[in-house]
Amino acid sequence: MYFLVDARKSVNAGFKAGFDREGVSSFSLSPEEFTSWIESASRSDLDAVQGFLLGDFDERARCASAIRRQSRAPIIALADSRSLEQTLVLFDAGIDDVLPKPVHVREILARAEAIWRRVNGATEAAPDGVGAPAADPEGASPPRPERLRVFFDGRDPEIDGVPVSLPRRERHILEFLVRNRGRRVTKTQLFNGVYGVYSDGVEESVVEGHVSKLRKKLAQLLGHDPIEAKRYIGYTYVG
């Protein structure tokens, strides 16, 4: 889920429409509403946010500082016009990137994922964003490259260089699990990350069906199931 913050409803609506076209959940608030939300949001709500997108408003440096106290998710600011002085102020406030408008949502997704990898310390990040395992300290040969590549920017994943066409929800579930590789992700966390914390009309149980279909497809193509599932506990991408 991506959080959009701007005082102008038209800006929030425009970017929300762009995220919707990519099948990515998003939620928007005015700066005043967002300041109240970030100070009181639960840890589970904050963990569901994959990135914060801040429009051009006066208090966004302060807003960015409030985000950084609560979350490690990427913060990207939009600039209506170029200003070196303002860009330096934003970077100093903890913003990770400043993008001049217009900008395509797919570029925002790609930049946010690159920031996520750096901030969260991916080791020897592979082209797909999956951290490559370190070589054996005793000098053993490094493991083979990942067969599965995930791009996080709207493209379908690839297995052995061949694109794998997946429904959007299954692709976003795979991306979320790969981003959290090795970590146990609960059904609620997966639902919030893919559908959004404030989604209406969608039952949390729908995640189970999507994960089941995704696991069958990947197991058939890879020859093994890369997603470990434990009832009542959650899911782990093990590769």
CSV table of C-alpha atoms in Angstrom, one decimal:
chain,number,residue,atom,x,y,z
A,1,MET,CA,0.0,0.0,0.0
A,2,TYR,CA,1.2,3.5,-0.9
A,3,PHE,CA,0.2,6.6,1.1
A,4,LEU,CA,-0.4,9.8,-0.8
A,5,VAL,CA,-0.3,13.2,1.0
A,6,ASP,CA,-1.3,16.5,-0.6
A,7,ALA,CA,-3.6,19.4,0.2
A,8,ARG,CA,-5.1,19.2,-3.3
A,9,LYS,CA,-7.7,16.6,-3.8
A,10,SER,CA,-7.1,16.6,-7.6
A,11,VAL,CA,-3.4,15.6,-7.1
A,12,ASN,CA,-4.3,12.8,-4.7
A,13,ALA,CA,-7.1,11.6,-7.1
A,14,GLY,CA,-4.8,11.7,-10.1
A,15,PHE,CA,-2.1,9.6,-8.5
A,16,LYS,CA,-4.6,7.2,-6.9
A,17,ALA,CA,-6.0,6.6,-10.4
A,18,GLY,CA,-2.4,5.9,-11.6
A,19,PHE,CA,-1.8,3.4,-8.8
A,20,ASP,CA,-5.2,1.8,-9.4
A,21,ARG,CA,-4.2,1.2,-13.1
A,22,GLU,CA,-1.1,-0.6,-11.9
A,23,GLY,CA,-3.2,-2.7,-9.5
A,24,VAL,CA,-1.5,-1.2,-6.5
A,25,SER,CA,-3.5,-0.2,-3.4
A,26,SER,CA,-3.2,3.4,-2.2
A,27,PHE,CA,-4.8,5.7,0.3
A,28,SER,CA,-4.7,9.5,0.4
A,29,LEU,CA,-5.1,12.2,3.1
A,30,SER,CA,-4.5,15.9,3.4
A,31,PRO,CA,-1.4,17.0,5.3
A,32,GLU,CA,-3.4,17.9,8.4
A,33,GLU,CA,-5.2,14.5,8.4
A,34,PHE,CA,-2.0,12.7,7.8
A,35,THR,CA,-0.1,14.3,10.7
A,36,SER,CA,-2.8,13.0,13.0
A,37,TRP,CA,-2.8,9.6,11.4
A,38,ILE,CA,1.0,9.0,11.5
A,39,GLU,CA,1.2,9.9,15.2
A,40,SER,CA,-1.5,7.4,16.2
A,41,ALA,CA,-1.2,4.6,13.6
A,42,SER,CA,-0.7,1.1,14.8
A,43,ARG,CA,2.5,-0.9,14.0
A,44,SER,CA,0.5,-3.2,11.7
A,45,ASP,CA,-0.9,-0.3,9.8
A,46,LEU,CA,2.6,1.3,9.4
A,47,ASP,CA,4.1,-2.1,8.3
A,48,ALA,CA,1.6,-2.3,5.5
A,49,VAL,CA,2.9,0.9,3.9
A,50,GLN,CA,5.4,0.3,1.1
A,51,GLY,CA,6.0,3.9,0.4
A,52,PHE,CA,4.9,7.5,1.2
A,53,LEU,CA,4.4,10.0,-1.7
A,54,LEU,CA,4.3,13.6,-0.6
A,55,GLY,CA,2.9,16.3,-2.8
A,56,ASP,CA,4.1,19.9,-2.9
A,57,PHE,CA,2.9,21.5,0.3
A,58,ASP,CA,4.5,23.8,2.9
A,59,GLU,CA,4.9,21.4,5.8
A,60,ARG,CA,6.2,18.3,4.0
A,61,ALA,CA,9.6,18.5,5.5
A,62,ARG,CA,8.0,18.3,9.0
A,63,CYS,CA,5.7,15.6,7.7
A,64,ALA,CA,8.7,13.6,6.4
A,65,SER,CA,10.4,13.9,9.8
A,66,ALA,CA,7.3,12.5,11.5
A,67,ILE,CA,7.2,9.6,9.0
A,68,ARG,CA,10.9,8.8,9.6
A,69,ARG,CA,10.3,8.5,13.4
A,70,GLN,CA,7.7,5.9,12.8
A,71,SER,CA,8.6,4.0,9.6
A,72,ARG,CA,11.5,2.9,7.4
A,73,ALA,CA,9.4,2.9,4.2
A,74,PRO,CA,10.6,5.0,1.3
A,75,ILE,CA,9.5,8.7,1.3
A,76,ILE,CA,9.3,10.3,-2.2
A,77,ALA,CA,8.5,14.0,-2.6
A,78,LEU,CA,6.9,15.4,-5.8
A,79,ALA,CA,8.1,18.8,-7.0
A,80,ASP,CA,5.9,21.1,-9.0
A,81,SER,CA,9.0,23.1,-10.0
A,82,ARG,CA,12.7,22.5,-9.6
A,83,SER,CA,14.5,24.2,-6.7
A,84,LEU,CA,17.9,23.2,-5.5
A,85,GLU,CA,17.4,24.9,-2.1
A,86,GLN,CA,14.1,23.1,-1.5
A,87,THR,CA,15.5,19.8,-2.6
A,88,LEU,CA,18.3,20.1,-0.1
A,89,VAL,CA,15.8,20.9,2.7
A,90,LEU,CA,13.8,17.8,1.8
A,91,PHE,CA,16.8,15.5,1.8
A,92,ASP,CA,17.9,16.9,5.1
A,93,ALA,CA,14.4,16.2,6.5
A,94,GLY,CA,14.7,12.5,5.7
A,95,ILE,CA,13.1,12.3,2.3
A,96,ASP,CA,14.7,9.6,0.1
A,97,ASP,CA,14.0,11.0,-3.4
A,98,VAL,CA,12.6,14.1,-5.1
A,99,LEU,CA,10.8,13.7,-8.4
A,100,PRO,CA,9.7,16.5,-10.7
A,101,LYS,CA,6.2,16.3,-12.1
A,102,PRO,CA,5.0,14.8,-14.3
A,103,VAL,CA,6.2,11.3,-13.3
A,104,HIS,CA,4.7,7.9,-14.1
A,105,VAL,CA,3.5,5.7,-11.3
A,106,ARG,CA,5.7,2.9,-12.5
A,107,GLU,CA,8.8,5.0,-12.1
A,108,ILE,CA,7.7,5.8,-8.5
A,109,LEU,CA,7.3,2.1,-7.8
A,110,ALA,CA,10.7,1.3,-9.2
A,111,ARG,CA,12.4,4.1,-7.3
A,112,ALA,CA,10.6,3.1,-4.1
A,113,GLU,CA,11.8,-0.4,-4.4
A,114,ALA,CA,15.4,0.6,-5.0
A,115,ILE,CA,15.2,2.8,-1.9
A,116,TRP,CA,13.7,-0.1,0.1
A,117,ARG,CA,16.6,-2.4,-0.8
A,118,ARG,CA,19.2,0.2,0.3
A,119,VAL,CA,17.5,1.2,3.5
A,120,ASN,CA,16.8,-2.3,4.6
A,121,GLY,CA,20.3,-3.5,3.8
A,122,ALA,CA,19.8,-6.1,1.1
A,123,THR,CA,23.0,-8.1,0.8
A,124,GLU,CA,24.5,-8.2,-2.7
A,125,ALA,CA,21.1,-7.3,-4.2
A,126,ALA,CA,20.4,-9.2,-7.3
A,127,PRO,CA,18.7,-7.5,-10.3
A,128,ASP,CA,15.3,-8.7,-9.2
A,129,GLY,CA,15.7,-7.0,-5.8
A,130,VAL,CA,16.1,-10.3,-3.9
A,131,GLY,CA,19.2,-10.3,-1.7
A,132,ALA,CA,21.7,-12.9,-3.0
A,133,PRO,CA,23.0,-15.2,-0.2
A,134,ALA,CA,26.5,-14.5,0.9
A,135,ALA,CA,29.3,-16.9,-0.2
A,136,ASP,CA,30.4,-19.6,2.3
A,137,PRO,CA,33.1,-18.1,4.6
A,138,GLU,CA,35.3,-21.2,4.2
A,139,GLY,CA,35.6,-20.5,0.5
A,140,ALA,CA,32.8,-22.8,-0.9
A,141,SER,CA,31.4,-21.9,-4.3
A,142,PRO,CA,28.6,-19.3,-4.1
A,143,PRO,CA,25.1,-20.6,-4.7
A,144,ARG,CA,23.6,-20.5,-8.2
A,145,PRO,CA,21.8,-17.3,-9.3
A,146,GLU,CA,18.1,-17.0,-8.5
A,147,ARG,CA,15.9,-18.6,-11.1
A,148,LEU,CA,13.0,-16.4,-10.2
A,149,ARG,CA,13.3,-12.6,-10.9
A,150,VAL,CA,10.8,-10.1,-9.5
A,151,PHE,CA,10.8,-6.5,-10.7
A,152,PHE,CA,8.4,-4.6,-8.5
A,153,ASP,CA,7.6,-2.0,-11.2
A,154,GLY,CA,4.6,-3.5,-12.9
A,155,ARG,CA,6.4,-6.1,-15.0
A,156,ASP,CA,5.6,-9.8,-14.7
A,157,PRO,CA,8.2,-11.9,-12.9
A,158,GLU,CA,10.5,-14.2,-14.9
A,159,ILE,CA,11.6,-17.8,-14.3
A,160,ASP,CA,14.8,-18.8,-16.2
A,161,GLY,CA,14.4,-15.6,-18.2
A,162,VAL,CA,10.9,-16.4,-19.4
A,163,PRO,CA,8.1,-14.0,-18.3
A,164,VAL,CA,5.4,-15.6,-16.1
A,165,SER,CA,2.0,-14.0,-16.6
A,166,LEU,CA,0.2,-13.7,-13.3
A,167,PRO,CA,-3.0,-11.9,-12.3
A,168,ARG,CA,-2.2,-8.6,-10.6
A,169,ARG,CA,-3.1,-9.8,-7.1
A,170,GLU,CA,-0.9,-12.9,-7.3
A,171,ARG,CA,1.9,-10.7,-8.7
A,172,HIS,CA,1.6,-8.3,-5.8
A,173,ILE,CA,1.4,-11.1,-3.3
A,174,LEU,CA,4.6,-12.6,-4.7
A,175,GLU,CA,6.3,-9.1,-4.6
A,176,PHE,CA,5.3,-8.6,-1.0
A,177,LEU,CA,6.6,-12.0,0.1
A,178,VAL,CA,9.9,-11.6,-1.9
A,179,ARG,CA,10.4,-8.2,-0.3
A,180,ASN,CA,10.1,-9.8,3.1
A,181,ARG,CA,12.1,-12.9,2.2
A,182,GLY,CA,12.9,-15.1,5.1
A,183,ARG,CA,10.4,-13.3,7.4
A,184,ARG,CA,7.1,-14.9,8.5
A,185,VAL,CA,4.3,-12.8,7.1
A,186,THR,CA,0.8,-13.3,8.6
A,187,LYS,CA,-2.3,-13.4,6.5
A,188,THR,CA,-3.3,-10.0,7.9
A,189,GLN,CA,0.0,-8.4,7.0
A,190,LEU,CA,-0.2,-9.8,3.5
A,191,PHE,CA,-3.8,-8.6,3.1
A,192,ASN,CA,-3.0,-5.1,4.4
A,193,GLY,CA,0.1,-4.8,2.2
A,194,VAL,CA,-1.7,-5.9,-1.0
A,195,TYR,CA,-5.2,-4.7,-0.6
A,196,GLY,CA,-4.5,-1.7,1.7
A,197,VAL,CA,-5.3,-1.2,5.4
A,198,TYR,CA,-8.6,0.6,4.6
A,199,SER,CA,-10.0,-1.6,1.9
A,200,ASP,CA,-13.7,-2.2,1.9
A,201,GLY,CA,-15.7,-5.0,0.6
A,202,VAL,CA,-12.9,-7.6,0.4
A,203,GLU,CA,-12.6,-10.4,2.9
A,204,GLU,CA,-9.2,-11.2,4.4
A,205,SER,CA,-9.7,-14.9,3.6
A,206,VAL,CA,-9.4,-14.1,-0.2
A,207,VAL,CA,-5.6,-14.0,0.4
A,208,GLU,CA,-5.6,-17.8,1.0
A,209,GLY,CA,-7.1,-18.5,-2.4
A,210,HIS,CA,-4.6,-16.3,-4.2
A,211,VAL,CA,-1.6,-17.7,-2.4
A,212,SER,CA,-2.7,-21.3,-3.1
A,213,LYS,CA,-3.0,-20.6,-6.8
A,214,LEU,CA,0.3,-18.8,-6.9
A,215,ARG,CA,2.1,-21.6,-5.1
A,216,LYS,CA,0.8,-24.2,-7.5
A,217,LYS,CA,2.0,-22.2,-10.5
A,218,LEU,CA,5.4,-21.5,-9.1
A,219,ALA,CA,5.9,-25.1,-8.0
A,220,GLN,CA,5.0,-26.4,-11.4
A,221,LEU,CA,7.5,-24.0,-13.1
A,222,LEU,CA,10.3,-24.3,-10.6
A,223,GLY,CA,10.0,-27.9,-9.6
A,224,HIS,CA,9.6,-26.9,-5.9
A,225,ASP,CA,7.4,-24.6,-3.8
A,226,PRO,CA,9.3,-21.4,-2.9
A,227,ILE,CA,6.6,-20.3,-0.4
A,228,GLU,CA,6.4,-22.0,2.9
A,229,ALA,CA,3.0,-21.9,4.5
A,230,LYS,CA,2.0,-22.8,8.0
A,231,ARG,CA,-1.6,-22.8,9.1
A,232,TYR,CA,-2.5,-20.0,11.6
A,233,ILE,CA,1.1,-18.7,11.4
A,234,GLY,CA,1.5,-17.3,7.9
A,235,TYR,CA,3.8,-17.5,4.8
A,236,THR,CA,7.5,-17.2,4.2
A,237,TYR,CA,9.2,-16.8,0.8
A,238,VAL,CA,12.2,-19.2,1.0
A,239,GLY,CA,13.2,-19.1,-2.7
